[in-house]
Amino acid sequence: MKNKILEEKIALFPGSFDPFTLGHIEIVQRGLNFFDKIVIGLGINSTKTTMFSVERREGWIRALFADEPRVRVERFVGLTTAFAHECGARFILRGLRNAPDFEYEKNIDLINKHLAPDVETVYLISSPETGAISSTLVREVIRFGGELKGLAPDLIIADIYQNNKEVNV
Ligand code: ADP
């Protein structure tokens, strides 16, 4: 019991983060109120086409949390629960925006519990300010040249404006 109390609470926040948005930032910041460390797990799925290269997505996240030693970013391939074990994370952190998110997460949760009963998934309901933001929506705004302020972090917006060569549109 004593060890459990002293044990660091590490959470894995998995996603494709294509790109990282203000919604993702909010989940990490709120998660830091009760987790000791958060590993942002950049899931690599070779069958999924992304707008931004993994190097660029990873670099952005690293830069965003450069001053926060409790957050680190790692790439991973395969099962989220296996990677949680690898990181020593007893928690998976996810955000919930709406009912479709809930339905999707509920099924994944059941499978994850089957695969790793020792890993608990914790869900944070998004705030009204970020609840409508998704990476998909941000990519659409980028494709059609719309205003990104208020959707993505300034650092990412600046980089996209300066260098959009890697964008797969
Ligand atoms: P995935 O491809 O696994 O859905 P994403 O990169 O789209 O990964 O999102 C990672 C996590 O962040 C998911 O739990 C998702 O629900 C959550 N999330 C994304 N956008 C928001 C937001 N605006 N508010 C709260 N959670 C969010």
mmCIF file of C-alpha atoms and ligand atoms in Angstrom:
data_model
loop_
_atom_site.group_PDB
_atom_site.id
_atom_site.type_symbol
_atom_site.label_atom_id
_atom_site.label_comp_id
_atom_site.label_asym_id
_atom_site.label_seq_id
_atom_site.Cartn_x
_atom_site.Cartn_y
_atom_site.Cartn_z
ATOM 1 C CA MET A 1 0.000 0.000 0.000
ATOM 2 C CA LYS A 2 2.817 2.352 0.953
ATOM 3 C CA ASN A 3 4.578 1.746 -2.381
ATOM 4 C CA LYS A 4 1.387 2.453 -4.295
ATOM 5 C CA ILE A 5 1.082 5.813 -2.568
ATOM 6 C CA LEU A 6 4.689 6.746 -3.319
ATOM 7 C CA GLU A 7 4.578 5.444 -6.889
ATOM 8 C CA GLU A 8 4.764 8.113 -9.581
ATOM 9 C CA LYS A 9 1.500 8.559 -11.412
ATOM 10 C CA ILE A 10 2.440 8.393 -15.089
ATOM 11 C CA ALA A 11 -0.184 8.795 -17.807
ATOM 12 C CA LEU A 12 0.122 8.050 -21.488
ATOM 13 C CA PHE A 13 -1.710 10.518 -23.746
ATOM 14 C CA PRO A 14 -1.868 8.731 -27.099
ATOM 15 C CA GLY A 15 -2.927 10.151 -30.440
ATOM 16 C CA SER A 16 -1.901 10.961 -33.966
ATOM 17 C CA PHE A 17 -1.744 14.722 -33.269
ATOM 18 C CA ASP A 18 -1.908 15.685 -36.961
ATOM 19 C CA PRO A 19 -1.439 18.457 -35.859
ATOM 20 C CA PHE A 20 -1.431 19.099 -32.089
ATOM 21 C CA THR A 21 -4.244 21.557 -31.278
ATOM 22 C CA LEU A 22 -5.301 23.841 -28.438
ATOM 23 C CA GLY A 23 -7.681 21.022 -27.413
ATOM 24 C CA HIS A 24 -4.739 18.648 -26.906
ATOM 25 C CA ILE A 25 -2.821 21.291 -24.944
ATOM 26 C CA GLU A 26 -5.769 21.750 -22.617
ATOM 27 C CA ILE A 27 -5.992 18.005 -21.895
ATOM 28 C CA VAL A 28 -2.269 17.812 -21.069
ATOM 29 C CA GLN A 29 -2.378 20.911 -18.852
ATOM 30 C CA ARG A 30 -5.383 19.660 -16.923
ATOM 31 C CA GLY A 31 -3.852 16.182 -16.669
ATOM 32 C CA LEU A 32 -0.772 17.686 -15.020
ATOM 33 C CA ASN A 33 -2.999 18.774 -12.114
ATOM 34 C CA PHE A 34 -3.230 15.163 -10.991
ATOM 35 C CA PHE A 35 -0.570 13.126 -12.849
ATOM 36 C CA ASP A 36 3.122 13.388 -11.967
ATOM 37 C CA LYS A 37 4.234 12.797 -15.555
ATOM 38 C CA ILE A 38 2.552 12.640 -18.948
ATOM 39 C CA VAL A 39 4.027 10.799 -21.910
ATOM 40 C CA ILE A 40 2.544 12.101 -25.161
ATOM 41 C CA GLY A 41 2.519 8.997 -27.354
ATOM 42 C CA LEU A 42 2.680 9.753 -31.046
ATOM 43 C CA GLY A 43 1.062 6.685 -32.580
ATOM 44 C CA ILE A 44 2.629 5.656 -35.872
ATOM 45 C CA ASN A 45 0.158 3.910 -38.135
ATOM 46 C CA SER A 46 1.703 3.016 -41.484
ATOM 47 C CA THR A 47 -1.728 2.553 -43.111
ATOM 48 C CA LYS A 48 -2.897 6.054 -42.164
ATOM 49 C CA THR A 49 -1.908 9.017 -44.331
ATOM 50 C CA THR A 50 -1.125 12.126 -42.341
ATOM 51 C CA MET A 51 -0.845 15.741 -43.424
ATOM 52 C CA PHE A 52 2.362 16.302 -41.451
ATOM 53 C CA SER A 53 5.418 14.070 -41.161
ATOM 54 C CA VAL A 54 6.064 12.346 -37.851
ATOM 55 C CA GLU A 55 9.277 14.375 -37.456
ATOM 56 C CA ARG A 56 7.372 17.611 -37.745
ATOM 57 C CA ARG A 57 4.525 16.538 -35.419
ATOM 58 C CA GLU A 58 7.033 15.319 -32.853
ATOM 59 C CA GLY A 59 9.173 18.464 -33.124
ATOM 60 C CA TRP A 60 6.160 20.682 -32.513
ATOM 61 C CA ILE A 61 5.098 18.794 -29.391
ATOM 62 C CA ARG A 62 8.676 18.789 -28.076
ATOM 63 C CA ALA A 63 8.912 22.557 -28.590
ATOM 64 C CA LEU A 64 5.509 23.194 -26.993
ATOM 65 C CA PHE A 65 6.510 21.419 -23.776
ATOM 66 C CA ALA A 66 10.219 22.334 -23.767
ATOM 67 C CA ASP A 67 9.802 24.118 -20.417
ATOM 68 C CA GLU A 68 7.705 21.398 -18.803
ATOM 69 C CA PRO A 69 9.952 18.584 -17.509
ATOM 70 C CA ARG A 70 6.925 16.507 -16.508
ATOM 71 C CA VAL A 71 5.905 16.050 -20.151
ATOM 72 C CA ARG A 72 7.770 14.081 -22.779
ATOM 73 C CA VAL A 73 6.927 12.883 -26.253
ATOM 74 C CA GLU A 74 7.617 9.399 -27.646
ATOM 75 C CA ARG A 75 6.690 7.681 -30.894
ATOM 76 C CA PHE A 76 5.104 4.262 -30.705
ATOM 77 C CA VAL A 77 3.901 1.493 -32.992
ATOM 78 C CA GLY A 78 1.348 -1.135 -31.981
ATOM 79 C CA LEU A 79 -0.987 -1.500 -29.047
ATOM 80 C CA THR A 80 -1.484 1.523 -26.803
ATOM 81 C CA THR A 81 -1.679 -0.686 -23.703
ATOM 82 C CA ALA A 82 1.647 -2.368 -24.554
ATOM 83 C CA PHE A 83 3.241 1.048 -24.902
ATOM 84 C CA ALA A 84 1.673 2.156 -21.595
ATOM 85 C CA HIS A 85 3.377 -0.813 -19.925
ATOM 86 C CA GLU A 86 6.660 0.106 -21.629
ATOM 87 C CA CYS A 87 6.415 3.651 -20.239
ATOM 88 C CA GLY A 88 5.473 2.474 -16.749
ATOM 89 C CA ALA A 89 2.144 4.285 -17.204
ATOM 90 C CA ARG A 90 -0.761 2.947 -15.159
ATOM 91 C CA PHE A 91 -3.065 5.473 -16.796
ATOM 92 C CA ILE A 92 -4.129 6.402 -20.305
ATOM 93 C CA LEU A 93 -5.397 9.955 -20.704
ATOM 94 C CA ARG A 94 -8.052 10.775 -23.317
ATOM 95 C CA GLY A 95 -10.250 13.752 -24.113
ATOM 96 C CA LEU A 96 -14.003 13.605 -24.694
ATOM 97 C CA ARG A 97 -15.711 16.245 -26.789
ATOM 98 C CA ASN A 98 -19.078 14.765 -27.649
ATOM 99 C CA ALA A 99 -21.244 11.637 -27.871
ATOM 100 C CA PRO A 100 -19.404 10.137 -30.895
ATOM 101 C CA ASP A 101 -16.116 10.463 -28.949
ATOM 102 C CA PHE A 102 -17.776 8.653 -26.043
ATOM 103 C CA GLU A 103 -19.079 5.790 -28.224
ATOM 104 C CA TYR A 104 -15.677 5.366 -29.858
ATOM 105 C CA GLU A 105 -13.766 5.512 -26.573
ATOM 106 C CA LYS A 106 -16.145 3.098 -24.814
ATOM 107 C CA ASN A 107 -15.315 0.281 -27.255
ATOM 108 C CA ILE A 108 -11.588 0.949 -27.084
ATOM 109 C CA ASP A 109 -11.814 1.033 -23.285
ATOM 110 C CA LEU A 110 -13.391 -2.449 -23.209
ATOM 111 C CA ILE A 111 -10.651 -3.881 -25.415
ATOM 112 C CA ASN A 112 -7.924 -2.117 -23.470
ATOM 113 C CA LYS A 113 -9.307 -3.465 -20.174
ATOM 114 C CA HIS A 114 -9.223 -6.955 -21.683
ATOM 115 C CA LEU A 115 -5.617 -6.472 -22.823
ATOM 116 C CA ALA A 116 -4.342 -4.677 -19.728
ATOM 117 C CA PRO A 117 -6.596 -4.794 -16.632
ATOM 118 C CA ASP A 118 -3.922 -2.891 -14.679
ATOM 119 C CA VAL A 119 -4.130 0.185 -16.923
ATOM 120 C CA GLU A 120 -6.948 2.642 -16.188
ATOM 121 C CA THR A 121 -8.145 5.150 -18.801
ATOM 122 C CA VAL A 122 -9.057 8.594 -17.490
ATOM 123 C CA TYR A 123 -11.294 10.876 -19.561
ATOM 124 C CA LEU A 124 -11.444 14.653 -19.431
ATOM 125 C CA ILE A 125 -14.446 16.415 -20.934
ATOM 126 C CA SER A 126 -13.302 19.312 -23.093
ATOM 127 C CA SER A 127 -14.124 22.892 -22.154
ATOM 128 C CA PRO A 128 -16.544 25.016 -24.244
ATOM 129 C CA GLU A 129 -13.502 26.899 -25.605
ATOM 130 C CA THR A 130 -11.874 23.830 -27.165
ATOM 131 C CA GLY A 131 -14.760 21.358 -27.496
ATOM 132 C CA ALA A 132 -15.245 22.027 -31.206
ATOM 133 C CA ILE A 133 -11.575 21.740 -32.147
ATOM 134 C CA SER A 134 -10.289 18.623 -33.882
ATOM 135 C CA SER A 135 -7.139 17.919 -35.878
ATOM 136 C CA THR A 136 -9.406 17.087 -38.837
ATOM 137 C CA LEU A 137 -11.001 20.531 -38.676
ATOM 138 C CA VAL A 138 -7.606 22.216 -38.331
ATOM 139 C CA ARG A 139 -6.365 20.361 -41.442
ATOM 140 C CA GLU A 140 -9.416 21.567 -43.389
ATOM 141 C CA VAL A 141 -8.724 25.148 -42.322
ATOM 142 C CA ILE A 142 -5.092 24.751 -43.443
ATOM 143 C CA ARG A 143 -6.150 23.298 -46.822
ATOM 144 C CA PHE A 144 -8.441 26.224 -47.527
ATOM 145 C CA GLY A 145 -6.181 28.910 -46.074
ATOM 146 C CA GLY A 146 -8.430 29.942 -43.157
ATOM 147 C CA GLU A 147 -7.510 31.597 -39.856
ATOM 148 C CA LEU A 148 -5.747 29.167 -37.526
ATOM 149 C CA LYS A 149 -5.500 31.415 -34.485
ATOM 150 C CA GLY A 150 -7.570 30.006 -31.627
ATOM 151 C CA LEU A 151 -7.385 26.462 -33.032
ATOM 152 C CA ALA A 152 -3.696 25.533 -32.983
ATOM 153 C CA PRO A 153 -0.770 26.760 -30.864
ATOM 154 C CA ASP A 154 0.995 29.903 -32.191
ATOM 155 C CA LEU A 155 4.271 28.001 -32.588
ATOM 156 C CA ILE A 156 2.642 25.517 -34.970
ATOM 157 C CA ILE A 157 0.746 28.209 -36.879
ATOM 158 C CA ALA A 158 3.981 30.173 -37.423
ATOM 159 C CA ASP A 159 5.805 27.082 -38.665
ATOM 160 C CA ILE A 160 2.987 26.154 -41.053
ATOM 161 C CA TYR A 161 2.946 29.680 -42.509
ATOM 162 C CA GLN A 162 6.723 29.706 -42.901
ATOM 163 C CA ASN A 163 7.175 26.214 -44.277
ATOM 164 C CA ASN A 164 4.253 24.273 -45.633
ATOM 165 C CA LYS A 165 6.273 22.166 -48.061
ATOM 166 C CA GLU A 166 5.554 18.935 -46.210
ATOM 167 C CA VAL A 167 1.806 19.355 -46.301
ATOM 168 C CA ASN A 168 0.128 16.479 -48.150
ATOM 169 C CA VAL A 169 -2.841 18.269 -49.658
HETATM 170 P P1 ADP B 1 -6.805 9.773 -32.267
HETATM 171 O O1 ADP B 1 -6.314 9.616 -33.674
HETATM 172 O O2 ADP B 1 -6.373 8.697 -31.323
HETATM 173 O O3 ADP B 1 -8.260 10.150 -32.095
HETATM 174 P P2 ADP B 1 -6.129 12.542 -31.866
HETATM 175 O O4 ADP B 1 -4.772 13.035 -32.129
HETATM 176 O O5 ADP B 1 -7.189 12.982 -32.800
HETATM 177 O O6 ADP B 1 -5.956 10.999 -31.766
HETATM 178 O O7 ADP B 1 -6.590 12.910 -30.399
HETATM 179 C C1 ADP B 1 -5.929 12.411 -29.268
HETATM 180 C C2 ADP B 1 -6.813 12.560 -28.042
HETATM 181 O O8 ADP B 1 -7.136 13.924 -27.835
HETATM 182 C C3 ADP B 1 -8.164 11.846 -28.141
HETATM 183 O O9 ADP B 1 -8.517 11.372 -26.847
HETATM 184 C C4 ADP B 1 -9.109 12.934 -28.535
HETATM 185 O O10 ADP B 1 -10.439 12.657 -28.140
HETATM 186 C C5 ADP B 1 -8.532 14.078 -27.735
HETATM 187 N N1 ADP B 1 -8.914 15.374 -28.273
HETATM 188 C C6 ADP B 1 -8.724 15.835 -29.529
HETATM 189 N N2 ADP B 1 -9.191 17.083 -29.647
HETATM 190 C C7 ADP B 1 -9.688 17.431 -28.432
HETATM 191 C C8 ADP B 1 -10.343 18.586 -27.909
HETATM 192 N N3 ADP B 1 -10.596 19.642 -28.661
HETATM 193 N N4 ADP B 1 -10.728 18.575 -26.606
HETATM 194 C C9 ADP B 1 -10.506 17.489 -25.854
HETATM 195 N N5 ADP B 1 -9.906 16.364 -26.277
HETATM 196 C C10 ADP B 1 -9.507 16.336 -27.549
#
